Coordinates of C-alpha atoms in Angstrom, one line a residue:
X202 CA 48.0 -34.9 -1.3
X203 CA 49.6 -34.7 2.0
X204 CA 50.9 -36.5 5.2
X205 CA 50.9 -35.7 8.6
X206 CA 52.9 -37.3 11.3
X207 CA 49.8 -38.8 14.1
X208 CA 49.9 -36.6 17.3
X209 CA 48.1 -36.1 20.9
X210 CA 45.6 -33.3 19.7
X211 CA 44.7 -34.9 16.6
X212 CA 42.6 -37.8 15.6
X213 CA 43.8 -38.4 12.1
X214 CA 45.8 -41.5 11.7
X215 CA 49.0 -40.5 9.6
X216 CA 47.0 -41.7 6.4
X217 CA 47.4 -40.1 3.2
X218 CA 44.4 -38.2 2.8
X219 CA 43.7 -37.7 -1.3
X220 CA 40.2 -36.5 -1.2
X221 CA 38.8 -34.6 1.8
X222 CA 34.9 -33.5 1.0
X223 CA 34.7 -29.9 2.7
X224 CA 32.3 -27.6 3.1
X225 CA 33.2 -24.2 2.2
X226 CA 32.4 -21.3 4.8
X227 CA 30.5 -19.4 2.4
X228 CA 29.5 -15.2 2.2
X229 CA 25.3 -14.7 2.3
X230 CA 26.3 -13.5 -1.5
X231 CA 26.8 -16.8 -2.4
X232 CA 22.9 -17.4 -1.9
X233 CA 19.9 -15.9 -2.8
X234 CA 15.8 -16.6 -1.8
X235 CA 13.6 -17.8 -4.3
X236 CA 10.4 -18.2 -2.5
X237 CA 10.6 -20.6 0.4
X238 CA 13.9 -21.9 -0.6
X239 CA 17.3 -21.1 -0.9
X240 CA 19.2 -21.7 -4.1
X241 CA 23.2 -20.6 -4.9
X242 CA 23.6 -17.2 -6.4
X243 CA 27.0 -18.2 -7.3
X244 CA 29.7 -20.4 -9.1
X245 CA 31.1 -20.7 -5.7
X246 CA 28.0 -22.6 -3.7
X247 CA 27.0 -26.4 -4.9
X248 CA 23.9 -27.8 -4.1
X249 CA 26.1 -29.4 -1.4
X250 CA 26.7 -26.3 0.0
X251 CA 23.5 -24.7 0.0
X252 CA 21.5 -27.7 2.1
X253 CA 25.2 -27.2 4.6
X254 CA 24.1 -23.4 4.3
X255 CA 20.5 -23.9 5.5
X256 CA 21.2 -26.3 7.9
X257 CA 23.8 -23.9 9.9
X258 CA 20.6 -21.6 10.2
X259 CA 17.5 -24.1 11.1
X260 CA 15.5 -23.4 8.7
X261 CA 15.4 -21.3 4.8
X262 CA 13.5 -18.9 6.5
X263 CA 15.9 -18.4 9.1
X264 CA 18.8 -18.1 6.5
X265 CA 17.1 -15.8 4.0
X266 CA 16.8 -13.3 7.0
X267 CA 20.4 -13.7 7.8
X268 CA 21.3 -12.9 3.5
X269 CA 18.6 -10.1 4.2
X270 CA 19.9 -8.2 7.0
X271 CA 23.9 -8.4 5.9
X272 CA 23.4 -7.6 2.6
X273 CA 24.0 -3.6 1.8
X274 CA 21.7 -1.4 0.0
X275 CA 20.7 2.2 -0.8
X276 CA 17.4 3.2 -1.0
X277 CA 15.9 6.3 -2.0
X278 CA 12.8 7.5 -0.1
X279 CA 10.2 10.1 0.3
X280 CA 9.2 12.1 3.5
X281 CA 6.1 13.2 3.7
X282 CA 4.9 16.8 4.8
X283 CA 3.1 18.0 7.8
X284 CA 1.0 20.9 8.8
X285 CA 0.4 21.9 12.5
X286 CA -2.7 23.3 13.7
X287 CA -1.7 26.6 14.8
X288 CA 0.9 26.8 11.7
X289 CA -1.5 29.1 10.0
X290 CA 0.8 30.7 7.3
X291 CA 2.1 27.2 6.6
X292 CA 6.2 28.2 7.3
X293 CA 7.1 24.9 10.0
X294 CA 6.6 27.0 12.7
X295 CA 3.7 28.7 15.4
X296 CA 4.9 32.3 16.0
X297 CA 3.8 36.0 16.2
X298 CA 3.3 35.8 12.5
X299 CA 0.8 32.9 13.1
X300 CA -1.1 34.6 16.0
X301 CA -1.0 38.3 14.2
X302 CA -3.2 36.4 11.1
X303 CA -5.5 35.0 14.1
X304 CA -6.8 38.1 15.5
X305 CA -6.9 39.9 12.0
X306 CA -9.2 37.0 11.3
X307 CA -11.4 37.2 14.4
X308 CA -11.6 40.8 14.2
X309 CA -12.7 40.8 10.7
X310 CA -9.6 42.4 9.6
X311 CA -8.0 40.1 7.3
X312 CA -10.5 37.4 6.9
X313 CA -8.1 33.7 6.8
X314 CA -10.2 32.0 3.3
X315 CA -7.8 28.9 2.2
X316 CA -9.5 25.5 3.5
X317 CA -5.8 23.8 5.6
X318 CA -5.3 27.4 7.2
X319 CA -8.7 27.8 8.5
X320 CA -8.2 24.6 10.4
X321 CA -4.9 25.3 11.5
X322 CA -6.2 28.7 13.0
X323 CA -8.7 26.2 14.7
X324 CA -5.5 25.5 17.1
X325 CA -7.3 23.3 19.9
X326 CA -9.2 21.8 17.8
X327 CA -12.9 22.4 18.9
X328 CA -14.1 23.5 15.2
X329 CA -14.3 27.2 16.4
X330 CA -12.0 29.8 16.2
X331 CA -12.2 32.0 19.0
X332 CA -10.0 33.2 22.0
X333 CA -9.1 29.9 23.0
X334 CA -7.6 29.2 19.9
X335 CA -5.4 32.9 20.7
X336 CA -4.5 31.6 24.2
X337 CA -2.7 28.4 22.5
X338 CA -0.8 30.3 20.3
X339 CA 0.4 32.4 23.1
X340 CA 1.2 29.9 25.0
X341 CA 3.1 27.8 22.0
X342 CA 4.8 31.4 21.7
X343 CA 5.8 32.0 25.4
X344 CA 6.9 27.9 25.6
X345 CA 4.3 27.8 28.7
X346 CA 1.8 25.9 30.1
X347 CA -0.1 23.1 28.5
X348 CA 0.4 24.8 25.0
X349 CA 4.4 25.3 25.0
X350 CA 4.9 22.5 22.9
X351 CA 4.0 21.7 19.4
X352 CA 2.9 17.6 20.0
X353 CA -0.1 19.1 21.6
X354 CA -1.5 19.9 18.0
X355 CA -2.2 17.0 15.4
X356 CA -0.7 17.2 12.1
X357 CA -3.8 18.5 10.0
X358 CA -3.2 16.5 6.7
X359 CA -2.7 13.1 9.0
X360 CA 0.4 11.9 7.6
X361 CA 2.1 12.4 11.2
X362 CA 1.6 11.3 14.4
X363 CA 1.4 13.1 17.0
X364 CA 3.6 11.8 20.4
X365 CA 1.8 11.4 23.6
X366 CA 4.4 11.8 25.6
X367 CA 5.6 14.9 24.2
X368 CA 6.0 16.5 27.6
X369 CA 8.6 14.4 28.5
X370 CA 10.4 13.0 25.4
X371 CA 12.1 15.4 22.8
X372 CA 10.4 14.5 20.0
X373 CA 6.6 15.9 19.1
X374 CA 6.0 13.8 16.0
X375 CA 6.4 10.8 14.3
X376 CA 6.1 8.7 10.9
X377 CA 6.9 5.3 9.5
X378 CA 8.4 5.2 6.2
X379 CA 8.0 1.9 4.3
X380 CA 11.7 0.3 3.2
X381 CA 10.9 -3.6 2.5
X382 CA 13.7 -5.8 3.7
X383 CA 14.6 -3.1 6.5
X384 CA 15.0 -5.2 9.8
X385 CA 15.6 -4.5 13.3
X386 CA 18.9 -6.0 12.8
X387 CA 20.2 -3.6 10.0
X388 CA 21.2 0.2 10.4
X389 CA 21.4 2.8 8.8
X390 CA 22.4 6.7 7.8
X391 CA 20.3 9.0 6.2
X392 CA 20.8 11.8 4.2
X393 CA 19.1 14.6 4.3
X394 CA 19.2 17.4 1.8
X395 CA 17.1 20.0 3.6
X396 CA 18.9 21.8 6.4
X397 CA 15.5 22.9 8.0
X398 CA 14.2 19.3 7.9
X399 CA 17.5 17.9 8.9
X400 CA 17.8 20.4 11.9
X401 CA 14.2 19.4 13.3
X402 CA 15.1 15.1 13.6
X403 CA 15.9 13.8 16.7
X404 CA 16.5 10.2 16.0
X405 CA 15.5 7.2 13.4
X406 CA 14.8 3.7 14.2
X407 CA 15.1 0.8 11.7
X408 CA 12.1 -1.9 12.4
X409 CA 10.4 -4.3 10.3
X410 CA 10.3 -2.8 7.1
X411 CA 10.3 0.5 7.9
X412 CA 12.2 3.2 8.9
X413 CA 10.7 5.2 11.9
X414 CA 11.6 8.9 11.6
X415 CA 10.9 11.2 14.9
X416 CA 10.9 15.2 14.9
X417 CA 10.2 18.7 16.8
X418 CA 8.0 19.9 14.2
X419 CA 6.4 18.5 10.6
X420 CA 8.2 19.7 7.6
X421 CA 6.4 21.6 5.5
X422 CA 7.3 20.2 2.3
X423 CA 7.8 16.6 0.9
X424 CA 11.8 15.9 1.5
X425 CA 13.6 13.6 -1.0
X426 CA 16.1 11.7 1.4
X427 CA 18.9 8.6 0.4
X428 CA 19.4 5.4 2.9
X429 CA 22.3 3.9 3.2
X430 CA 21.0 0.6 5.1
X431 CA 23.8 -2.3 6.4
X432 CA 23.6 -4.9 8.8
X433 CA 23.4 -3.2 12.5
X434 CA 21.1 -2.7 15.6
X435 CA 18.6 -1.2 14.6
X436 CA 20.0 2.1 14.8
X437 CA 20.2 5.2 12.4
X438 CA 22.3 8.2 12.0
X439 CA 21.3 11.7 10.1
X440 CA 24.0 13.6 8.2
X441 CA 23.2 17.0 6.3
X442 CA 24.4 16.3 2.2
X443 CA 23.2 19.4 0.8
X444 CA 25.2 22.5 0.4
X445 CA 28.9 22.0 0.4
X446 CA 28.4 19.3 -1.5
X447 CA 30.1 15.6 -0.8
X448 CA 33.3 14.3 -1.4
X449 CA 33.0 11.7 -3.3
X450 CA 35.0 8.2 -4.4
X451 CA 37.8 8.9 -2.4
X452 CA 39.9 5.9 -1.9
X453 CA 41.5 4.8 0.8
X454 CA 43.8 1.7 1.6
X455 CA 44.3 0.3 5.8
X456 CA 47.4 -1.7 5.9
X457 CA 48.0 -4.9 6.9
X458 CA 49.9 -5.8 10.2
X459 CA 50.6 -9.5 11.4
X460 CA 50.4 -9.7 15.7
X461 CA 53.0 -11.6 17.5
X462 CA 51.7 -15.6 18.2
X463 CA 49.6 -15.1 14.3
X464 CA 51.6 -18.2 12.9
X465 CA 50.0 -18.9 10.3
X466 CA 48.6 -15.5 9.2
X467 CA 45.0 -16.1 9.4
X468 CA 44.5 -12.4 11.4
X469 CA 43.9 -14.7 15.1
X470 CA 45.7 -16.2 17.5
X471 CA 44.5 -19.0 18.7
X472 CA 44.7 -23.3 19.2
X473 CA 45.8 -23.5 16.1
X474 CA 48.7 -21.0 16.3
X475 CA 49.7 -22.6 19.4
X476 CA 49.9 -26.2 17.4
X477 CA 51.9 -25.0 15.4
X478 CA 54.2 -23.5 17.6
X479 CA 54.8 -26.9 19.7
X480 CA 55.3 -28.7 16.7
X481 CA 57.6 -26.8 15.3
X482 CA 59.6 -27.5 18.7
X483 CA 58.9 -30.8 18.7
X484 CA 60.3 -31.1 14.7
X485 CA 57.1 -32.3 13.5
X486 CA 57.2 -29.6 11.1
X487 CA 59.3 -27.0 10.1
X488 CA 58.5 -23.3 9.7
X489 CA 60.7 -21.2 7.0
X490 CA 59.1 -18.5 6.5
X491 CA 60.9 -15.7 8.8
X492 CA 57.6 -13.3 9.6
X493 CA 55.6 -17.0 11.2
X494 CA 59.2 -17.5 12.9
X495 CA 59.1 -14.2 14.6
X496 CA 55.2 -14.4 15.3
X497 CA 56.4 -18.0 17.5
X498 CA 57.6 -15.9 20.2
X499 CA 53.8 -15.6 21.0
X500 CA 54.7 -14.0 24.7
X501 CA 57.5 -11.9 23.5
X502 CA 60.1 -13.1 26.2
X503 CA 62.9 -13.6 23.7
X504 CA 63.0 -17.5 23.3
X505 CA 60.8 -19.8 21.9
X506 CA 58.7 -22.7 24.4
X507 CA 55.8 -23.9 25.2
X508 CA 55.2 -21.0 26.9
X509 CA 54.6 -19.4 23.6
X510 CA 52.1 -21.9 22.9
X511 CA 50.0 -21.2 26.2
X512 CA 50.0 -17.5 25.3
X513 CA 48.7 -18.5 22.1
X514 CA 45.8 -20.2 23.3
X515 CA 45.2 -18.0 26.1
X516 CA 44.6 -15.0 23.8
X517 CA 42.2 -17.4 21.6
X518 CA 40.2 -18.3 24.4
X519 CA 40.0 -14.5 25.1
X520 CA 41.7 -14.6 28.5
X521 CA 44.6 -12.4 27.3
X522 CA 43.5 -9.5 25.2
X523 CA 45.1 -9.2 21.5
X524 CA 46.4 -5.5 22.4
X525 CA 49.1 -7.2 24.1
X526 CA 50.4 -8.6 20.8
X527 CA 51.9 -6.2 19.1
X528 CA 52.1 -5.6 15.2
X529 CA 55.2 -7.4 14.3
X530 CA 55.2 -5.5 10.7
X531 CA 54.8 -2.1 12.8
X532 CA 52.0 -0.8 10.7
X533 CA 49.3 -0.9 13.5
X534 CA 49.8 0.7 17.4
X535 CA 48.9 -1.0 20.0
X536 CA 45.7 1.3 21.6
X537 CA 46.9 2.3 25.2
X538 CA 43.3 1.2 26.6
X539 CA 42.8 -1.9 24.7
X540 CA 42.2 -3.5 28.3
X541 CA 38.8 -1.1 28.0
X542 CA 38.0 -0.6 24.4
X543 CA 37.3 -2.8 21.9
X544 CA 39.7 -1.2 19.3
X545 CA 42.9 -3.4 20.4
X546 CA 45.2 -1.4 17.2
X547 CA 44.8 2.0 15.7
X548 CA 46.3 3.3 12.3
X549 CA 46.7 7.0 11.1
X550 CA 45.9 7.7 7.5
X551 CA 46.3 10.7 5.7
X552 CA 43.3 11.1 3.2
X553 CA 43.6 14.4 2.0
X554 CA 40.0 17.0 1.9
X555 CA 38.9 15.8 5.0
X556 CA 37.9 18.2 7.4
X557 CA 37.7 17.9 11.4
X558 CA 34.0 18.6 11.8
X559 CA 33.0 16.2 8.8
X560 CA 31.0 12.8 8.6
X561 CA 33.1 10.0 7.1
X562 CA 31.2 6.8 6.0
X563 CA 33.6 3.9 4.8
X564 CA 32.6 1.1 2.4
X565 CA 34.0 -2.6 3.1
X566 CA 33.9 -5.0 0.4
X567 CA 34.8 -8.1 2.6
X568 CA 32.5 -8.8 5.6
X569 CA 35.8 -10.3 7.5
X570 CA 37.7 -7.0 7.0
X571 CA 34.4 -5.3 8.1
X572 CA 34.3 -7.5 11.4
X573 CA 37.0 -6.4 12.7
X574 CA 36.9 -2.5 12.2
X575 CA 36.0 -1.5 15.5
X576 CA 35.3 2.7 15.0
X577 CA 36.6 5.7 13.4
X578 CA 37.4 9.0 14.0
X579 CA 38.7 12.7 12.3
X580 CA 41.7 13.2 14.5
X581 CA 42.6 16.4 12.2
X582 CA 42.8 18.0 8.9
X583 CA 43.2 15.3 5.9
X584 CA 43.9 12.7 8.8
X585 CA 41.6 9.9 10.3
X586 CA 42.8 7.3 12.7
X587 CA 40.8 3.5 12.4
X588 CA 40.3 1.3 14.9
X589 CA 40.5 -2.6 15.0
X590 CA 40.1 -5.6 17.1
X591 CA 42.6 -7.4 15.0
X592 CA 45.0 -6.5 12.9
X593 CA 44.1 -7.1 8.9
X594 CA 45.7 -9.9 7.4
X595 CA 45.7 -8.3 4.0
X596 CA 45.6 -4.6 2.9
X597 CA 41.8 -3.4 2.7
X598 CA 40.6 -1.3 0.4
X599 CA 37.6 1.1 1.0
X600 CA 36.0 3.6 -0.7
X601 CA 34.9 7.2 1.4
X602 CA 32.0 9.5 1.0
X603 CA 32.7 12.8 3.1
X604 CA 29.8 14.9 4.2
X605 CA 30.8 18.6 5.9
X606 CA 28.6 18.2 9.0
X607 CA 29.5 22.2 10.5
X608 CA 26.4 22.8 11.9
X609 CA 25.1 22.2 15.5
X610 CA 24.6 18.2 14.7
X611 CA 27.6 16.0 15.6
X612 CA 29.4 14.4 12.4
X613 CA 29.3 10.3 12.6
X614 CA 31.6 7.5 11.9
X615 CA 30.5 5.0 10.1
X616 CA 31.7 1.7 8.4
X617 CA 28.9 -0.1 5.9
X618 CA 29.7 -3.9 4.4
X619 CA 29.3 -3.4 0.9
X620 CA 27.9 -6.8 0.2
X621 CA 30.5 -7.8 -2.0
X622 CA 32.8 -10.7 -0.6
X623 CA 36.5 -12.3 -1.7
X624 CA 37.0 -15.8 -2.2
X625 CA 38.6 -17.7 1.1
X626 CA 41.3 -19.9 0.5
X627 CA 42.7 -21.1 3.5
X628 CA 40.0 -21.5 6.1
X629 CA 37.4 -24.2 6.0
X630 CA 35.0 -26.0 7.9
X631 CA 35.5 -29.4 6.8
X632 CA 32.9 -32.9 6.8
X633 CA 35.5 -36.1 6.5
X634 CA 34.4 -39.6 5.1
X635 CA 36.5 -42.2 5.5
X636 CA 36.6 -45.3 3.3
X637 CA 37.3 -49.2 4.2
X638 CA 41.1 -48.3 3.9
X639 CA 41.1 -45.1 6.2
X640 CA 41.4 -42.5 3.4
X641 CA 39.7 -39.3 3.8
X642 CA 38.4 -38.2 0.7
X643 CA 36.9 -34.4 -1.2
X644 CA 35.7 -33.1 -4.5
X645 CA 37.6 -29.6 -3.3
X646 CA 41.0 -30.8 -1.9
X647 CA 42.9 -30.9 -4.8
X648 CA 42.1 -27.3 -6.3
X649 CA 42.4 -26.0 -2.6
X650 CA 45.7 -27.3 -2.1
X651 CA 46.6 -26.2 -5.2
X652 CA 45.1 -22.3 -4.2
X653 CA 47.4 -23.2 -1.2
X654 CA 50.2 -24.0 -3.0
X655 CA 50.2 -20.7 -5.3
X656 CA 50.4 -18.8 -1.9
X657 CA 53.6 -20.6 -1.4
X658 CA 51.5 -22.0 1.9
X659 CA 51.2 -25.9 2.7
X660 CA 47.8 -27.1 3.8
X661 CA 47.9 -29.1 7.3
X662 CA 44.0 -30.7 8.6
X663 CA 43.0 -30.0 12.5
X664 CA 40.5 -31.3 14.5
X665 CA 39.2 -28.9 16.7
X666 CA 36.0 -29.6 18.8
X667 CA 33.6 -31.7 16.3
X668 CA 34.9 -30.1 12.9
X669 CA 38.1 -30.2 10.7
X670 CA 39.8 -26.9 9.9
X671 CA 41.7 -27.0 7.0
X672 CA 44.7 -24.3 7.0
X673 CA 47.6 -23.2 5.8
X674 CA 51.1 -22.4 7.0
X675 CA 54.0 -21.0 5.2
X676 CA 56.8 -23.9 5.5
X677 CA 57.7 -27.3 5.3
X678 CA 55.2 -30.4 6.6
X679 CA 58.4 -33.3 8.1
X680 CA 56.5 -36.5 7.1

């Protein structure tokens, strides 16, 4: 139990508040679909908070496609083969090779017998093989004319499609792979095994429960690939994982850092910050800790006002950019061109077997570390550097999977939520009752402030627009 002094930017009325009935801001791991309806998946959701849940989304529908397209998951799946007319010796491609076997053929020479290669010799198609068929192959050979480009000719065993627009797009063929669950709004990174299949993709689109894949030509084999799929844009990436091979569970741990005006350490700087600045001014409470004193001098003029408190809520509001506060624990540097990129602070990290030309894919167990890593890059040998939008308010840990990506592709970035999520203890969206007395009241207050309490943090209730945000500060409350 608490008190709190009454003030201009609160409407609590200095009563002691014993119970306070909250509702938790809650991870999509914390529910699951079961049919229609949404039921907790989790110790850490009440019935409470799963009609709270579905109500923040409209409907159950609505919120089972918000668990579906945050949750990640790796698939395995199959791509199919292809065979191009014209592709007569079945080897991926129409050559010299292909158009020597024609002639031989339509000479009586060397007489083509196997059923798929006497319709690939039929190149255009018209059920004869004659001297048209020779001119297409010539021309697929010479890249001219109407023939110079393989999405002329169909895929013979139909399980591609062949583009229309080939002419003009650089893609000839197409297929749709079936991944249940896939949305428009995930992403995704395959990997790809097969150096001739990977070579011959131009791009991949995640859509409603499928994966579309898009090539030059039809591989001529079935390829085994893995998919990585998070929550995205619909988006996909290819890397090459065959031969060197990966390097796997590398660890990796991205500091912490606490920006200047972050008073009470929740990784923002915002209304709340600034609150906390003017009444600690004003002696309506008193900060101890020396890190939240420091992070007061929000505007980093020396001398603690109400200027401080402006800043604070300027840079909430987004009007000042959060690369002007700088890491007061000087893990984290402040990126030169945060006033153009989204990556305000950029750390360094040695991870030794990384290589410059290689794909790096991180896994994030907690979606709020995960929202604010911004990109990532291979600055050198055994070195990356990560971006953020904010500096982490606790040290992350992350997992690596290294891919050598030498060859004429370029190697990716990528960060992937994990799924997984870590209990919040200081930030909650709150629903107050009050009885005929004035007492706010909550099944959850007492274990909270107790949570609070072990984090040597005291809890202090805000009204901010039409909720209650329970937080903590490290100090004393004055009552």
């Amino acid at each position: 139990m608490f008190k709190r002094k009454t003030d201009g930017m609160s409407n609590l009325k200095g009563q002691e508040m014993n119970e306070v009935q909250m509702k938790k801001i809650l991870n999509d791991d914390d529910y699951v679909a079961v049919g229609e309806n949404i039921e907790a998946a989790s110790e850490n959701a009440t019935k409470a908070d799963v009609e709270y849940y579905i109500n923040q989304h409209n409907t159950a529908a609505d919120a089972h496609a918000e668990i579906l397209k945050k949750k990640s998951e790796f698939v395995k799946v199959t791509i199919p083969n292809g065979r191009m007319r014209g592709d007569i010796n079945n080897d991926g491609v129409i050559d010299e090779i292909d158009l020597k076997m024609l002639e031989e053929h339509m000479n009586g020479k060397n007489r083509i017998t196997e059923k798929n290669a006497l319709e690939c010799a039929d190149v255009n198609g018209d059920t004869l093989i004659n001297s048209g068929d020779r001119i297409c192959i010539q021309g697929l050979i010479s890249g001219s004319g109407k023939y110079g480009k393989y999405g002329y000719f169909s895929d013979i065993l139909h399980n591609w499609s062949a583009n229309e627009n080939y002419e003009k797009e650089n893609y000839q063929f197409t297929v749709d792979i079936n991944v249940k669950g896939l949305t428009k709004e995930n992403s995704a990174i395959i990997f790809v095994p097969d150096y001739s299949f990977y070579e011959v993709i131009t791009k991949v689109e995640c859509d409603e429960n499928l994966l579309r894949i898009y090539v030059t030509r039809c591989p001529i084999s079935k390829v085994e690939c893995g998919v990585q799929i998070f929550e995205g844009d619909g988006s996909a990436d290819v890397v090459y994982s065959g031969d060197p091979a990966w390097i796997k569970n590398i660890e990796m741990i991205i500091p912490k850092g606490r920006m200047l005006g972050d008073v009470n350490d929740d990784g923002k700087v915002d209304d709340i910050d600034a609150k906390l600045i003017n009444d600690s001014i004003a002696g309506r409470i008193e900060i101890t800790n020396s890190l939240a004193l420091e992070c007061r001098d929000a505007d980093s003029n020396g001398s603690i006002n109400s200027g401080d408190a402006v800043h604070a809520i300027n840079v909430g509001r987004g009007n000042i950019k959060y690369g002007m506060q700088y890491d007061i624990l000087e893990n984290w540097t402040v990126n030169p061109n945060y006033e153009t990129e989204d990556g305000q602070f950029y750390k360094d990290i040695d991870i030794r077997g990384i290589k410059e030309k290689d794909s790096v894919i991180v896994f994030v167990d907690d979606i709020r570390d995960y929202e604010i890593l911004v990109k990532g890059e291979v600055i050198s040998e055994n070195k990356i550097r990560i971006y953020v939008s904010r500096c982490p308010v606790a040290e992350i840990k992350c997992s690596i999977l290294s891919l050598n990506s030498q060859y004429d592709k370029n190697a990716i970035f990528k960060f992937v939520y994990t799924g997984k999520y870590k209990e919040v203890s200081n930030d909650f969206v709150v629903t107050v009752t009050k009885d005929e007395n004035g007492y706010y009241n909550s099944d959850y207050s007492s274990n909270t402030i107790i949570k609070m309490a072990e984090q040597g943090m005291e809890p202090v209730l805000y009204y901010e627009g039409n909720k209650y945000i329970l937080t903590g500060i490290f100090g004393t409350i004055v009552n």
